[in-house]
Coordinates of C-alpha atoms in Angstrom, one line a residue:
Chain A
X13 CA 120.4 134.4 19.1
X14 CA 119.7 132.1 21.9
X15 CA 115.8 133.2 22.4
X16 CA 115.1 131.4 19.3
X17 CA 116.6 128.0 19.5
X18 CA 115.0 128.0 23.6
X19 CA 111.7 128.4 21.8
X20 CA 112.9 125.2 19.4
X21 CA 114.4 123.0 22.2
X22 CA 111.8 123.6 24.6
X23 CA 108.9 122.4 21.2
X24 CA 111.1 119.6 20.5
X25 CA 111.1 118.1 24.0
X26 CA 107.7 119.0 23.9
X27 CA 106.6 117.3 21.0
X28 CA 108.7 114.3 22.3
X29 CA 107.0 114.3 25.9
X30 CA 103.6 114.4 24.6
X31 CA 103.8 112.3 21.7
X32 CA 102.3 108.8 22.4
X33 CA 102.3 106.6 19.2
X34 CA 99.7 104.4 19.4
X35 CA 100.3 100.8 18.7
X36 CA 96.6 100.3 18.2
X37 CA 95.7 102.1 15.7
X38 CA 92.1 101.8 16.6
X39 CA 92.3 103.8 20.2
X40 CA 93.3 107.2 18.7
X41 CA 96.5 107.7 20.6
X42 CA 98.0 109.8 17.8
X43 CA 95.0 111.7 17.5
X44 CA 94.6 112.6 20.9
X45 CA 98.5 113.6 21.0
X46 CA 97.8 116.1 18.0
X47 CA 95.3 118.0 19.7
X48 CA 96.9 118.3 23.2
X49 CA 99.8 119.6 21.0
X50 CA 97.1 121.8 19.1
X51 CA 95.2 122.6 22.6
X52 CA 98.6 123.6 24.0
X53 CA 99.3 125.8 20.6
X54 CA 95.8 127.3 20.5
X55 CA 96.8 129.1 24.1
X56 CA 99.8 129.9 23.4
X57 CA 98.7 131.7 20.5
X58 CA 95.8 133.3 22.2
X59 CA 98.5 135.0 24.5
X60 CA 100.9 136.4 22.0
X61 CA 97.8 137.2 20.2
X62 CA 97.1 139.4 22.7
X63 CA 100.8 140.6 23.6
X64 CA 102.0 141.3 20.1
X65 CA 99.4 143.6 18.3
X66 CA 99.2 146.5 21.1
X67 CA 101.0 149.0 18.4
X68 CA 99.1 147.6 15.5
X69 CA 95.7 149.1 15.0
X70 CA 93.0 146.7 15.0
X71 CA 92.4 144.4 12.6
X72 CA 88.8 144.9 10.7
X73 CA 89.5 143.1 7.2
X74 CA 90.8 139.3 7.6
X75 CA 93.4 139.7 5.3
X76 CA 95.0 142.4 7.9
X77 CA 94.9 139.7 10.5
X78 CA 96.4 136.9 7.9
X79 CA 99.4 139.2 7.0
X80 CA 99.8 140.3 10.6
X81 CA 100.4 136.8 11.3
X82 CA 102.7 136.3 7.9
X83 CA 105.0 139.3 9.1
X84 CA 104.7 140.2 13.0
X85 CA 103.7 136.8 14.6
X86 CA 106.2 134.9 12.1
X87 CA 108.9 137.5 13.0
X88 CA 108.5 136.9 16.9
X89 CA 108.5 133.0 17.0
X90 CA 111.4 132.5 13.9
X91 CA 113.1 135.8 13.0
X92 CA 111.3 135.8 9.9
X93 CA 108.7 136.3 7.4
X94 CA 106.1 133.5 5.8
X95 CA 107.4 133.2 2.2
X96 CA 104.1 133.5 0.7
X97 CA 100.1 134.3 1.5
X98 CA 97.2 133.0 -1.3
X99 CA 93.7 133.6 -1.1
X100 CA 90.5 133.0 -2.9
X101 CA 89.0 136.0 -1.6
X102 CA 86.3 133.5 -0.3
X103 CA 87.8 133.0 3.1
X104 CA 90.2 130.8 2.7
X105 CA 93.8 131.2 2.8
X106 CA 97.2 129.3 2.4
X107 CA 100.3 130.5 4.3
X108 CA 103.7 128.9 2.5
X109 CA 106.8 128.5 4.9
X110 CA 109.5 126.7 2.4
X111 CA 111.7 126.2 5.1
X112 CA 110.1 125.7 8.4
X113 CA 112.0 126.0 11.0
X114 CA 110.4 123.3 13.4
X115 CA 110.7 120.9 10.6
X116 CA 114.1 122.0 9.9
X117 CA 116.1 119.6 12.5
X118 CA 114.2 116.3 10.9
X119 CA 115.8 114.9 7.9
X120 CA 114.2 116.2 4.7
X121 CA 114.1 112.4 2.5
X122 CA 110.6 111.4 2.2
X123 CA 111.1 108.8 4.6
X124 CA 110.6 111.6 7.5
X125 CA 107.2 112.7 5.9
X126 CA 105.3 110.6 8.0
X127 CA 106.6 112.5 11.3
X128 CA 105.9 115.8 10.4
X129 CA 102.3 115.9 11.4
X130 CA 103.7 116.3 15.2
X131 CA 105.9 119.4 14.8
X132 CA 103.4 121.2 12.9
X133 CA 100.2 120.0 15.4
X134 CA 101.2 122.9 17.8
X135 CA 101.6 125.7 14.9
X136 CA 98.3 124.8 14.0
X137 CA 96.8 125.4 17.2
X138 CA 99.1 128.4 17.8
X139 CA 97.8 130.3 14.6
X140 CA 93.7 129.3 15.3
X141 CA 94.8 130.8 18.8
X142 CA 95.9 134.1 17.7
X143 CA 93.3 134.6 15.3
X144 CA 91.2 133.8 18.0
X145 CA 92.0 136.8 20.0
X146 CA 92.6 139.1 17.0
X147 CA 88.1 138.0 16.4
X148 CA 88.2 135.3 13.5
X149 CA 87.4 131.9 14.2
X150 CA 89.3 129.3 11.8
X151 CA 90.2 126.3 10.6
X152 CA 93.6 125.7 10.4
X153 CA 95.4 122.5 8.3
X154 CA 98.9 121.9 7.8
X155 CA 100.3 120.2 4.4
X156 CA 104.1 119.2 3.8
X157 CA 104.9 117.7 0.0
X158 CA 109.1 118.6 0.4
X159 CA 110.6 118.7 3.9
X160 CA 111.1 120.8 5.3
X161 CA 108.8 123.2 3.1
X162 CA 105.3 123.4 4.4
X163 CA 101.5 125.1 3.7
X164 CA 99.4 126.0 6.5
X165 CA 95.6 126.2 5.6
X166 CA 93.3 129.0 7.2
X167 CA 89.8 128.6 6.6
X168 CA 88.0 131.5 8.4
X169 CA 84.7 129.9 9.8
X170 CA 81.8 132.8 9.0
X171 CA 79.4 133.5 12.2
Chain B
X1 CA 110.3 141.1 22.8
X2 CA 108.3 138.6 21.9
X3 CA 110.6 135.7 21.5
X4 CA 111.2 136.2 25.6
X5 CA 106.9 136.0 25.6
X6 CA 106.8 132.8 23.3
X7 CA 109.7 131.1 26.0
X8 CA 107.1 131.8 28.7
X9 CA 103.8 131.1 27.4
X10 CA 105.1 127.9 26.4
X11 CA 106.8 127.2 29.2
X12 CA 103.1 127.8 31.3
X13 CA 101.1 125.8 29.1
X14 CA 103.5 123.1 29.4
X15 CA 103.7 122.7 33.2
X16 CA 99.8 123.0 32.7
X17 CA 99.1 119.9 30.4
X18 CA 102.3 118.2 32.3
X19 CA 101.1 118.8 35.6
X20 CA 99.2 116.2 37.5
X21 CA 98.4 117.2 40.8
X22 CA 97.8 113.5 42.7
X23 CA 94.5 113.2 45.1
X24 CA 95.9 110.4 46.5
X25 CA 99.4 111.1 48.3
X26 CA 100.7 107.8 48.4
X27 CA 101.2 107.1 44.3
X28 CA 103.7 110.2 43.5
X29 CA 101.4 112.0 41.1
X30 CA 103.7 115.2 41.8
X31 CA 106.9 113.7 42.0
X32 CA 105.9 112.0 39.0
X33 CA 105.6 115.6 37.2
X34 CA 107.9 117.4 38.6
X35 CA 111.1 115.0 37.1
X36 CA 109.3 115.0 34.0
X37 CA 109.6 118.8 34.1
X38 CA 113.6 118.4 35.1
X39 CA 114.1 116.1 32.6
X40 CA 112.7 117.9 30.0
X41 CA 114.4 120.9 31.5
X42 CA 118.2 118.7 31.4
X43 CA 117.4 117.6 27.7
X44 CA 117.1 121.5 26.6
X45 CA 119.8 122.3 29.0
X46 CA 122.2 120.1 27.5
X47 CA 121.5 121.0 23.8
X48 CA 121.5 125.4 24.7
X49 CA 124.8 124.3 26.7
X50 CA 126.3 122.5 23.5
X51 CA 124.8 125.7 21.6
X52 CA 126.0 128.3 23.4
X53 CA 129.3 128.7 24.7
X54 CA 130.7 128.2 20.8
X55 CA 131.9 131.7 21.3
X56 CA 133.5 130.6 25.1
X57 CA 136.8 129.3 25.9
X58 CA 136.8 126.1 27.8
X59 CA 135.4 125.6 31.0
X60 CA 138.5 124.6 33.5
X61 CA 137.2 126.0 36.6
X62 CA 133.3 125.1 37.9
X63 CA 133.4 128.5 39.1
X64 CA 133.6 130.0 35.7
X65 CA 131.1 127.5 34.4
X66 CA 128.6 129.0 37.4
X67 CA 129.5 132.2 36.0
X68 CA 128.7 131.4 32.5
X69 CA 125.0 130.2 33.6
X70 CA 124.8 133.3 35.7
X71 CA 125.5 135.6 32.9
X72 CA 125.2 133.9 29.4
X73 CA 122.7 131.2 30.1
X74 CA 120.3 133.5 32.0
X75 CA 120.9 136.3 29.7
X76 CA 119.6 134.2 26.9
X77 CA 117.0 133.2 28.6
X78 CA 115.6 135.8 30.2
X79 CA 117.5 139.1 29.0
X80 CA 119.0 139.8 32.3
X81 CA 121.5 138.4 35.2
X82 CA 121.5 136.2 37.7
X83 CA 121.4 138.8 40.8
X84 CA 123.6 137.3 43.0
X85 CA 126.4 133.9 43.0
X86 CA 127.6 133.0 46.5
X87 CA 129.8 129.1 47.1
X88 CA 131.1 128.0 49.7
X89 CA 134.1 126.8 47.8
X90 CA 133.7 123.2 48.1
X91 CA 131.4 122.4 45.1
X92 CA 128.1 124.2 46.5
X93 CA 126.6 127.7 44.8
X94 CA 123.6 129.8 45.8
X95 CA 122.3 131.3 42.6
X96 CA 120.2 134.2 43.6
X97 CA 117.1 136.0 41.3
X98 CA 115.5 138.5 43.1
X99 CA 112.8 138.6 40.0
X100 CA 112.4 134.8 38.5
X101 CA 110.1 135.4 35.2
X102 CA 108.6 131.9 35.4
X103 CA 107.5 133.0 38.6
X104 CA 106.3 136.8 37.9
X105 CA 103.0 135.6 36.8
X106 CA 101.9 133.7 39.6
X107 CA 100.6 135.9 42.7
X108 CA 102.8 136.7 45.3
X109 CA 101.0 136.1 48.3
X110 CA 102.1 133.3 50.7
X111 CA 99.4 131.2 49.6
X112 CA 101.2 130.5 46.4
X113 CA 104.5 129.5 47.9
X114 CA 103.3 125.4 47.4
X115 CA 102.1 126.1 43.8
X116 CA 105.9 127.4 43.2
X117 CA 108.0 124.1 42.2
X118 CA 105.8 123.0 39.3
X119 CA 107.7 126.7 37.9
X120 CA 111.0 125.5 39.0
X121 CA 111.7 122.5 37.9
X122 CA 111.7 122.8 34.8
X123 CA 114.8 125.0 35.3
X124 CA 116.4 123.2 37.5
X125 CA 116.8 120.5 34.8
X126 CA 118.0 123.3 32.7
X127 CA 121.0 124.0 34.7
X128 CA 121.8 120.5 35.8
X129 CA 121.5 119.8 31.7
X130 CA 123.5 122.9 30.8
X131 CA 126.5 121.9 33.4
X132 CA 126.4 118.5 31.7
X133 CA 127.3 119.5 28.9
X134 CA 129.9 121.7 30.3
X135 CA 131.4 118.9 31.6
X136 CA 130.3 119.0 35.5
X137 CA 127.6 116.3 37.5
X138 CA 125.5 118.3 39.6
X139 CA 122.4 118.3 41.6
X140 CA 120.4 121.4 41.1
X141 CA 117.2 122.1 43.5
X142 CA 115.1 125.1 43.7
X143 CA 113.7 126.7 46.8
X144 CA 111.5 130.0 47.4
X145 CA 110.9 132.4 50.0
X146 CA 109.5 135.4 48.9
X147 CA 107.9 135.0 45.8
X148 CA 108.7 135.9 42.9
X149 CA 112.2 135.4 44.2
X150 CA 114.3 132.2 44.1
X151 CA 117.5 130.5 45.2
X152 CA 119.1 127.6 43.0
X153 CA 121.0 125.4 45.2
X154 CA 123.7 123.5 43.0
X155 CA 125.9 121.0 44.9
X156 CA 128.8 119.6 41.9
X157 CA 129.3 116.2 42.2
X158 CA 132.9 114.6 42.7
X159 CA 133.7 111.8 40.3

């Protein structure tokens, strides 16, 4: 289906566009490449967030909003589910992907780990969005140990 | 769909954070964004036209190439047709849609028309990018009328 690899195209040349490696390590340039990536995700997700649950009833308990994003949100950006959701029950949450799609066109030998901070920068941002709209402030990380495998990190900030 | 949604929230966000509207006229500021926007656009045009036509025989004729963009390439996009394909038979098509998605969500007053090639150019990269691929030079520009409708303009180049 060609929907799918528009979506990864478009956030490859994307990633590539914005990315500006900083030979300076002490200016930030990678930094501040992240969260325009993130910034970009964040709105993104705050759109489909707001497209994609008008079937679904709303979402009172977090965990309803966490699997919604596991099943429904995962399903409409990669034609699939999250392989796994933990939680401690104390507001934190780790979503497992073991084969991420925008990780999947890298090369998987350790060598590559070092680049994947940039195609998982907008996923970030795109998840924080759509829990955003759906009422849940978070924190979210992103962790790879085996390309293209990967563990995103949603801790839900309490008001 | 939401895959359709994810293609055009992106694609918004991106022209926004690529977008540099110039104060000063002189220094290209716009020009500067806009072939940013096409070349980004020609990258994920070539790499959808290397995807795509797996399933299509060769393209001899430009004219079935045009067709293919018309049909496959905007169906894949955007779920629909191209509405209209006129050429004057000597390497120059009209691509006609009466209903461009990128520009839906804009207004449709005049007073939008000069906000409209930021949300073309982008495609017109695409199609120059796809044709690549496919084997054919081109130039590809964009013009507007009537909002949301557009004309593509592509002139083949001889070799």
């Amino acid at each position: 289906m060609a929907d799918a690899v528009l979506f990864e195209f478009l956030h490859t040349e994307m990633v590539a566009e914005l990315w500006a490696p900083d030979p300076d390590p002490g200016s930030g340039g990678k930094r501040r490449s992240l969260s325009v990536l993130e910034g970009l995700g964040f709105r993104v997700g705050q759109a489909l967030g707001e497209r994609l649950p008008l079937e679904t009833p709303a979402f009172r308990e977090e965990l309803d909003a966490l699997k919604f994003l596991c099943r429904d949100l995962w399903a409409a950006m990669f034609q699939k589910h999250m392989d796994g959701l933990r939680t401690n029950h104390q507001g934190t949450y780790v979503l497992q992907d073991n084969s991420f799609p925008l990780l999947v066109t890298m090369g998987s030998g350790p060598q590559y780990l070092e680049e994947a901070p940039k195609f998982l920068a907008f996923t970030c941002g795109l998840l924080c969005g759509a829990l955003h709209t759906l009422g849940f402030q978070s924190l979210v990380t992103a962790s790879v140990a085996s390309l293209p495998a990967c563990k995103f990190q949603v801790v839900i900030q309490k008001s």
